[in-house]
Amino acid sequence: MEVFKLCRLLLLVIIGSFSHLIRFSVSDPGSDCPQTRSASLVNFTYQFSMAQHQLRGVLNVIDDCSFKVSQFDMLEGSDVRFWGAVGDHLENLTKGFVVSEQKLNKTYKSDAFVVKLMKNVTWDDINVLAVWDLPMASDFGHVVLRNLTNGTEFLASLPSLVNGTVIKGNGMPTMFNNCKVLADNYRVRWSLNEEEDVIEIGLEAAIGFLSYMAFGWANPNASSSFMMGGDVTVTGFKEDLSPFADDYFITKYSECMISTDGRVEGVCPDSIYEGSDPVGLVNNTRLVYGHRKDGVSFIRFRKPLKSVDTKYDLQLNQNATMRVIWALGLIKPPDSLRPFYLPQNHGGSYGHLTLNVSEHIDDCLGPVDAEDKQDQDLVIADKKGPLVVSTGPAVFYPNPPNPSKVLYINKKEAPLLRVERGVQVKFSIQAGHDVAFYITSDPLGGNATLRNMSETIYFGGPEAQGVQATPTELVWAPDRNTPDLVYYQSLYAQKMGWKVQVVDAGLPDMYNSSVVLDDQQVTFFWTLAENSISIAARGEKKSGYLAIGFGRGMVNSYAYVGWVDDTGNGKVSTYWIDGRDASNIHPTNENLTHARCKSENGIITMEFTRPLHPSCDLDDKPECNNIVDPTTPLKVIWAMGAQWSDDHLSVRNMHSVTSSRPIRVLLMRGSAEAEEDLRPVLAVHGFMMFLAWGILLPGGILAARYLKHIKGDGWFQIHVYLQYSGLSIVFLGFLFAVAELRGLSFSSLHVKFGMLAIVLAIAQPINAYLRPKKPGAGEGVSSKRRVWEYIHVIVGRGAIVVGIAALITGMKHLGERYGDEDVHRLMWALILWILVGFLTVIYLEYRERKKRPDRISGRSNWVLGSGEEEDTDLLSPSQAMAEKDSGSSDCMEVQLEPMGR
């Protein structure tokens, strides 16, 4: 036997060398192809190993510049290229290089094509040719063209002959000569080895790792119920994900049962029927290889064509057409009573067909594509306890190539870590002082700056290291700006960790504050930062789009619209609205970041982050005035409609429902209050103040100035009653405004003028009460009296001027607050009224001067009356009138004395 194998080996080497000489002698690499050592590679077929993405295929080196790939299967990647390296270890592969311009960014299904090497690449540079995913630095599969030890090239293994083709190195365990589709997600592959009288069988299915795959031969004497008496091999994975393949024999459609008398029936291992199988004659199926990749189970086993077990094994005639049976289902692990795996009911996933294993069959087009490709353990972070970070050996690392030591979380090898935005995650780092744990945007880790790459570090760093005796505990709080996918890695070594899946925990957990807007139809969320604000809005009813605006109404507001377009992409756009038509909606270019929008069952949710102060000049663009001041209430409105568009807006895009009033959101407090329509309140306040400062108080002054000719004390009564009425209305209007506005703020120029006018008005009756005594007959006016007279007239007239200024600024403030056209008309009416009043005073003053030409100067020009007539007590009119009666006669005598002479 040994002599036979040696002769066969020499024959293969001679055939391969002879074929190579013929091929090399007729191939012309062309003038553009440099002469290399490819001669040692030509005329050999290499099989790709499968690392992931269900990659299979064979490779033939054509010449110094090209190679051919055939029978090529691969699931689509992101940016996949052919990759050269000097070795197949992590350090060598990650330092490799792209060898061809050809991109492999699609799913391949048994394809064949020729690949040209780049001009600066030769076979001398390539010892390993891999299919490489650039973003993830991931090896999908590779072939080892040559191995180098101490600089000397040698073959990794001796060549073999498969179907007349020289295979350099051992054939890959995932490659077979034949393939048959058993079901949509289940295939059987096989190759006959006639020399050893065995059949190599591979089963692959897109199933869970707790499921089994069964394949075998039916009882040739059965005409129905083909499962009964069937000889099948049951394959699967144990709890530690190691594969198994065992012989089973079916005596009953049930789980394997052992009765009290020792009788065995059901779907049971062959060895159970015999009681023991010390030399492996009964269970003669031999496991060759098995793996779980991309959600697909694959197991290769070897079975003899002629079995010594004639009781529970069927004899296979390789040239005959025989009926085969298959099934898929869940499997129960061994227990103390039944120390073997127990296939459960297949649940309808079973079948049978006829097959001749000697005939070439290949109806498997493309790779098996599982819906759920995630096989790695899942660790979900919560608030119950810390996540323990340690290290351990790499056994099932999900992103080859990888180092021998990788990160473990809660004793699970490189699991998929799932965290929630807004929920704190506590890590207990016990991975050693040579591992600095961190969360990064770089899928490789190991400090991307050392590779001249950039990365964003979200958590951890050099200080995140510890051992089991003295662990380091750190807390990470992913927020709404954390990407959906980041990676936990070591800062000092590449590819030790894996993915962190960041999911929304619910908007209340992701944002610091929230309020419900008007009509309870939209919820508004926000989080303040130093120079920005993150905002989210969620509709509470189904709609095609959701819009929120900053302003008192949709007109003259800054709007943010979120919707999902026809392709399913969520969008958030900004607008300035200056009218009620679609033509008045103007797109703006606000600096939004982390903007996203989604629709779940018709419920729209949009999120974005914007700066508090736009980085542009205020007069440059409309959006430059859209300043968010956290200390000032933000007035928020909303609208919903059926559809939105990036392009031309029309009536179809107008809202179908909107808020009836704005909500004042107090950003710093985290609360809100309804924005009341204060126009009726302010209208009453304004009318009262206009009545006081525009009619009554000026009328009282005019009465004291120009109505002295009325007999008796009529002018005085008019003066006093108008002043008292004006002061009363001013006081009532002030209290009304303060009560309705819930406070008094001096931030407005109108309030400042108004308060000053009220202070001056109140000072006038106090001034009148404190006036000095009038001079007696023949006495001169005292200096105190004269000062008082000046103060009285200046304060009174000054109060009127300031009051009118308060009226004007009040109208201006009302216009800025509401922007109504009526306010502008009222402003012009007020100005016209003031102008009429001013002209009236000029006219009356002119008449007064004309009647009294001799009174050109004197203190009567500065006071409200003439002579002593103004010396009245405004607070005690009766006393004042008594004084006036006695004083007037004296005054009369003084005026008549010169005429008597």
mmCIF file of C-alpha atoms in Angstrom, residues 9-179:
data_model
loop_
_atom_site.group_PDB
_atom_site.id
_atom_site.type_symbol
_atom_site.label_atom_id
_atom_site.label_comp_id
_atom_site.label_asym_id
_atom_site.label_seq_id
_atom_site.Cartn_x
_atom_site.Cartn_y
_atom_site.Cartn_z
ATOM 1 C CA LEU A 9 2.782 10.675 -5.754
ATOM 2 C CA LEU A 10 5.703 10.501 -8.160
ATOM 3 C CA LEU A 11 3.314 10.142 -11.087
ATOM 4 C CA LEU A 12 1.405 13.262 -10.038
ATOM 5 C CA VAL A 13 4.590 15.286 -9.707
ATOM 6 C CA ILE A 14 5.779 14.132 -13.157
ATOM 7 C CA ILE A 15 2.391 14.923 -14.731
ATOM 8 C CA GLY A 16 2.280 18.329 -13.089
ATOM 9 C CA SER A 17 5.811 19.222 -14.127
ATOM 10 C CA PHE A 18 5.266 18.025 -17.707
ATOM 11 C CA SER A 19 2.024 19.985 -18.002
ATOM 12 C CA HIS A 20 3.761 23.041 -16.603
ATOM 13 C CA LEU A 21 6.562 22.808 -19.188
ATOM 14 C CA ILE A 22 4.086 22.554 -22.042
ATOM 15 C CA ARG A 23 2.019 25.460 -20.678
ATOM 16 C CA PHE A 24 5.034 27.647 -20.050
ATOM 17 C CA SER A 25 6.505 26.950 -23.477
ATOM 18 C CA VAL A 26 3.391 28.130 -25.325
ATOM 19 C CA SER A 27 2.343 31.024 -23.092
ATOM 20 C CA ASP A 28 3.494 34.482 -24.035
ATOM 21 C CA PRO A 29 3.122 36.867 -21.149
ATOM 22 C CA GLY A 30 3.557 39.783 -23.470
ATOM 23 C CA SER A 31 5.898 42.683 -23.379
ATOM 24 C CA ASP A 32 4.050 44.347 -20.495
ATOM 25 C CA CYS A 33 4.446 41.341 -18.197
ATOM 26 C CA PRO A 34 7.738 41.130 -16.317
ATOM 27 C CA GLN A 35 9.373 37.748 -16.047
ATOM 28 C CA THR A 36 8.798 36.395 -12.542
ATOM 29 C CA ARG A 37 8.771 33.140 -10.661
ATOM 30 C CA SER A 38 5.194 32.510 -11.800
ATOM 31 C CA ALA A 39 6.428 29.545 -13.768
ATOM 32 C CA SER A 40 6.264 27.538 -10.561
ATOM 33 C CA LEU A 41 2.606 28.564 -10.149
ATOM 34 C CA VAL A 42 1.298 28.079 -13.682
ATOM 35 C CA ASN A 43 -0.817 25.003 -14.488
ATOM 36 C CA PHE A 44 -1.816 24.401 -10.900
ATOM 37 C CA THR A 45 -5.275 24.851 -9.465
ATOM 38 C CA TYR A 46 -5.694 26.393 -6.047
ATOM 39 C CA GLN A 47 -8.837 26.236 -3.952
ATOM 40 C CA PHE A 48 -9.926 29.188 -1.864
ATOM 41 C CA SER A 49 -10.350 28.618 1.824
ATOM 42 C CA MET A 50 -13.610 29.928 3.248
ATOM 43 C CA ALA A 51 -13.204 32.485 6.015
ATOM 44 C CA GLN A 52 -16.576 34.194 5.692
ATOM 45 C CA HIS A 53 -19.216 35.462 3.240
ATOM 46 C CA GLN A 54 -19.627 31.874 2.002
ATOM 47 C CA LEU A 55 -16.654 32.248 -0.321
ATOM 48 C CA ARG A 56 -15.735 29.307 -2.547
ATOM 49 C CA GLY A 57 -13.782 29.058 -5.744
ATOM 50 C CA VAL A 58 -10.726 27.843 -7.589
ATOM 51 C CA LEU A 59 -7.819 29.849 -8.925
ATOM 52 C CA ASN A 60 -5.513 29.209 -11.876
ATOM 53 C CA VAL A 61 -2.433 31.312 -12.563
ATOM 54 C CA ILE A 62 -2.479 32.028 -16.317
ATOM 55 C CA ASP A 63 0.776 33.937 -16.755
ATOM 56 C CA ASP A 64 2.916 36.626 -15.161
ATOM 57 C CA CYS A 65 0.120 39.177 -15.353
ATOM 58 C CA SER A 66 -3.167 37.392 -14.825
ATOM 59 C CA PHE A 67 -5.075 34.619 -13.170
ATOM 60 C CA LYS A 68 -8.463 32.984 -13.616
ATOM 61 C CA VAL A 69 -11.100 32.499 -10.945
ATOM 62 C CA SER A 70 -13.858 29.954 -11.506
ATOM 63 C CA GLN A 71 -16.704 28.329 -9.562
ATOM 64 C CA PHE A 72 -16.639 31.530 -7.541
ATOM 65 C CA ASP A 73 -19.298 32.043 -4.857
ATOM 66 C CA MET A 74 -19.372 35.006 -2.498
ATOM 67 C CA LEU A 75 -21.952 37.054 -0.619
ATOM 68 C CA GLU A 76 -21.767 40.769 -1.310
ATOM 69 C CA GLY A 77 -19.352 42.887 0.718
ATOM 70 C CA SER A 78 -18.768 46.630 0.996
ATOM 71 C CA ASP A 79 -15.440 47.289 -0.751
ATOM 72 C CA VAL A 80 -13.881 43.938 -1.615
ATOM 73 C CA ARG A 81 -10.667 43.537 -3.606
ATOM 74 C CA PHE A 82 -8.057 40.911 -4.461
ATOM 75 C CA TRP A 83 -5.274 41.317 -1.906
ATOM 76 C CA GLY A 84 -1.685 40.181 -1.821
ATOM 77 C CA ALA A 85 0.433 39.439 1.236
ATOM 78 C CA VAL A 86 3.622 37.647 2.174
ATOM 79 C CA GLY A 87 1.855 35.394 4.683
ATOM 80 C CA ASP A 88 -1.537 34.362 5.970
ATOM 81 C CA HIS A 89 -1.175 35.607 9.532
ATOM 82 C CA LEU A 90 -2.731 38.784 10.940
ATOM 83 C CA GLU A 91 0.430 40.880 10.780
ATOM 84 C CA ASN A 92 1.128 39.900 7.195
ATOM 85 C CA LEU A 93 -2.407 40.177 5.859
ATOM 86 C CA THR A 94 -3.118 43.579 7.412
ATOM 87 C CA LYS A 95 0.084 44.893 5.816
ATOM 88 C CA GLY A 96 -0.904 43.552 2.400
ATOM 89 C CA PHE A 97 -1.812 45.430 -0.765
ATOM 90 C CA VAL A 98 -4.370 45.529 -3.549
ATOM 91 C CA VAL A 99 -3.200 43.510 -6.534
ATOM 92 C CA SER A 100 -5.907 44.284 -9.085
ATOM 93 C CA GLU A 101 -8.190 47.140 -10.100
ATOM 94 C CA GLN A 102 -11.131 44.761 -10.191
ATOM 95 C CA LYS A 103 -13.731 45.254 -7.453
ATOM 96 C CA LEU A 104 -15.833 42.434 -6.054
ATOM 97 C CA ASN A 105 -18.793 44.460 -4.801
ATOM 98 C CA LYS A 106 -21.628 42.088 -5.596
ATOM 99 C CA THR A 107 -22.839 38.579 -4.869
ATOM 100 C CA TYR A 108 -21.130 35.999 -7.077
ATOM 101 C CA LYS A 109 -22.902 32.802 -8.120
ATOM 102 C CA SER A 110 -20.611 30.153 -9.608
ATOM 103 C CA ASP A 111 -18.942 32.845 -11.724
ATOM 104 C CA ALA A 112 -15.751 32.605 -13.752
ATOM 105 C CA PHE A 113 -13.557 35.519 -14.844
ATOM 106 C CA VAL A 114 -9.973 36.531 -15.573
ATOM 107 C CA VAL A 115 -8.195 39.057 -13.349
ATOM 108 C CA LYS A 116 -5.289 41.261 -14.431
ATOM 109 C CA LEU A 117 -2.600 42.211 -11.960
ATOM 110 C CA MET A 118 -1.654 45.851 -11.532
ATOM 111 C CA LYS A 119 1.403 46.944 -13.480
ATOM 112 C CA ASN A 120 3.465 47.399 -10.362
ATOM 113 C CA VAL A 121 2.533 43.975 -8.930
ATOM 114 C CA THR A 122 4.239 40.678 -9.744
ATOM 115 C CA TRP A 123 3.833 37.147 -8.469
ATOM 116 C CA ASP A 124 7.154 37.509 -6.708
ATOM 117 C CA ASP A 125 5.375 39.861 -4.282
ATOM 118 C CA ILE A 126 2.478 37.517 -3.590
ATOM 119 C CA ASN A 127 2.691 34.462 -1.399
ATOM 120 C CA VAL A 128 -0.935 34.651 -0.297
ATOM 121 C CA LEU A 129 -3.784 35.863 -2.502
ATOM 122 C CA ALA A 130 -6.855 36.838 -0.500
ATOM 123 C CA VAL A 131 -10.317 38.228 -1.105
ATOM 124 C CA TRP A 132 -10.189 41.226 1.222
ATOM 125 C CA ASP A 133 -12.780 43.662 2.545
ATOM 126 C CA LEU A 134 -10.991 46.994 2.844
ATOM 127 C CA PRO A 135 -13.192 48.868 5.378
ATOM 128 C CA MET A 136 -13.247 45.999 7.873
ATOM 129 C CA ALA A 137 -9.747 44.638 7.080
ATOM 130 C CA SER A 138 -11.522 41.327 6.735
ATOM 131 C CA ASP A 139 -10.362 38.151 5.011
ATOM 132 C CA PHE A 140 -13.231 36.482 3.124
ATOM 133 C CA GLY A 141 -10.976 33.646 1.952
ATOM 134 C CA HIS A 142 -7.550 33.099 0.461
ATOM 135 C CA VAL A 143 -5.153 30.738 -1.243
ATOM 136 C CA VAL A 144 -1.574 30.125 -0.174
ATOM 137 C CA LEU A 145 0.501 30.155 -3.349
ATOM 138 C CA ARG A 146 3.802 29.454 -1.624
ATOM 139 C CA ASN A 147 5.127 29.267 1.911
ATOM 140 C CA LEU A 148 8.457 30.738 2.925
ATOM 141 C CA THR A 149 10.574 29.368 5.764
ATOM 142 C CA ASN A 150 13.893 31.106 6.406
ATOM 143 C CA GLY A 151 13.582 32.643 2.975
ATOM 144 C CA THR A 152 13.284 29.247 1.246
ATOM 145 C CA GLU A 153 10.190 28.433 -0.772
ATOM 146 C CA PHE A 154 8.560 25.087 -0.246
ATOM 147 C CA LEU A 155 5.163 23.487 -0.795
ATOM 148 C CA ALA A 156 2.851 23.463 2.206
ATOM 149 C CA SER A 157 1.624 20.022 1.229
ATOM 150 C CA LEU A 158 1.915 17.564 -1.585
ATOM 151 C CA PRO A 159 -0.279 17.839 -4.676
ATOM 152 C CA SER A 160 -3.335 15.681 -5.231
ATOM 153 C CA LEU A 161 -5.420 14.807 -8.257
ATOM 154 C CA VAL A 162 -9.154 15.592 -8.326
ATOM 155 C CA ASN A 163 -11.090 14.768 -11.504
ATOM 156 C CA GLY A 164 -7.867 14.853 -13.496
ATOM 157 C CA THR A 165 -6.841 18.279 -12.170
ATOM 158 C CA VAL A 166 -3.666 18.806 -10.217
ATOM 159 C CA ILE A 167 -4.557 20.471 -6.890
ATOM 160 C CA LYS A 168 -1.616 22.166 -5.230
ATOM 161 C CA GLY A 169 -1.921 21.639 -1.486
ATOM 162 C CA ASN A 170 -4.724 19.785 0.218
ATOM 163 C CA GLY A 171 -8.191 20.430 -1.118
ATOM 164 C CA MET A 172 -10.270 22.803 0.978
ATOM 165 C CA PRO A 173 -12.936 21.059 3.146
ATOM 166 C CA THR A 174 -15.673 23.306 1.723
ATOM 167 C CA MET A 175 -14.984 22.236 -1.876
ATOM 168 C CA PHE A 176 -16.696 19.233 -3.521
ATOM 169 C CA ASN A 177 -17.234 17.887 -6.984
ATOM 170 C CA ASN A 178 -21.022 17.730 -6.778
ATOM 171 C CA CYS A 179 -23.868 19.687 -5.189
#
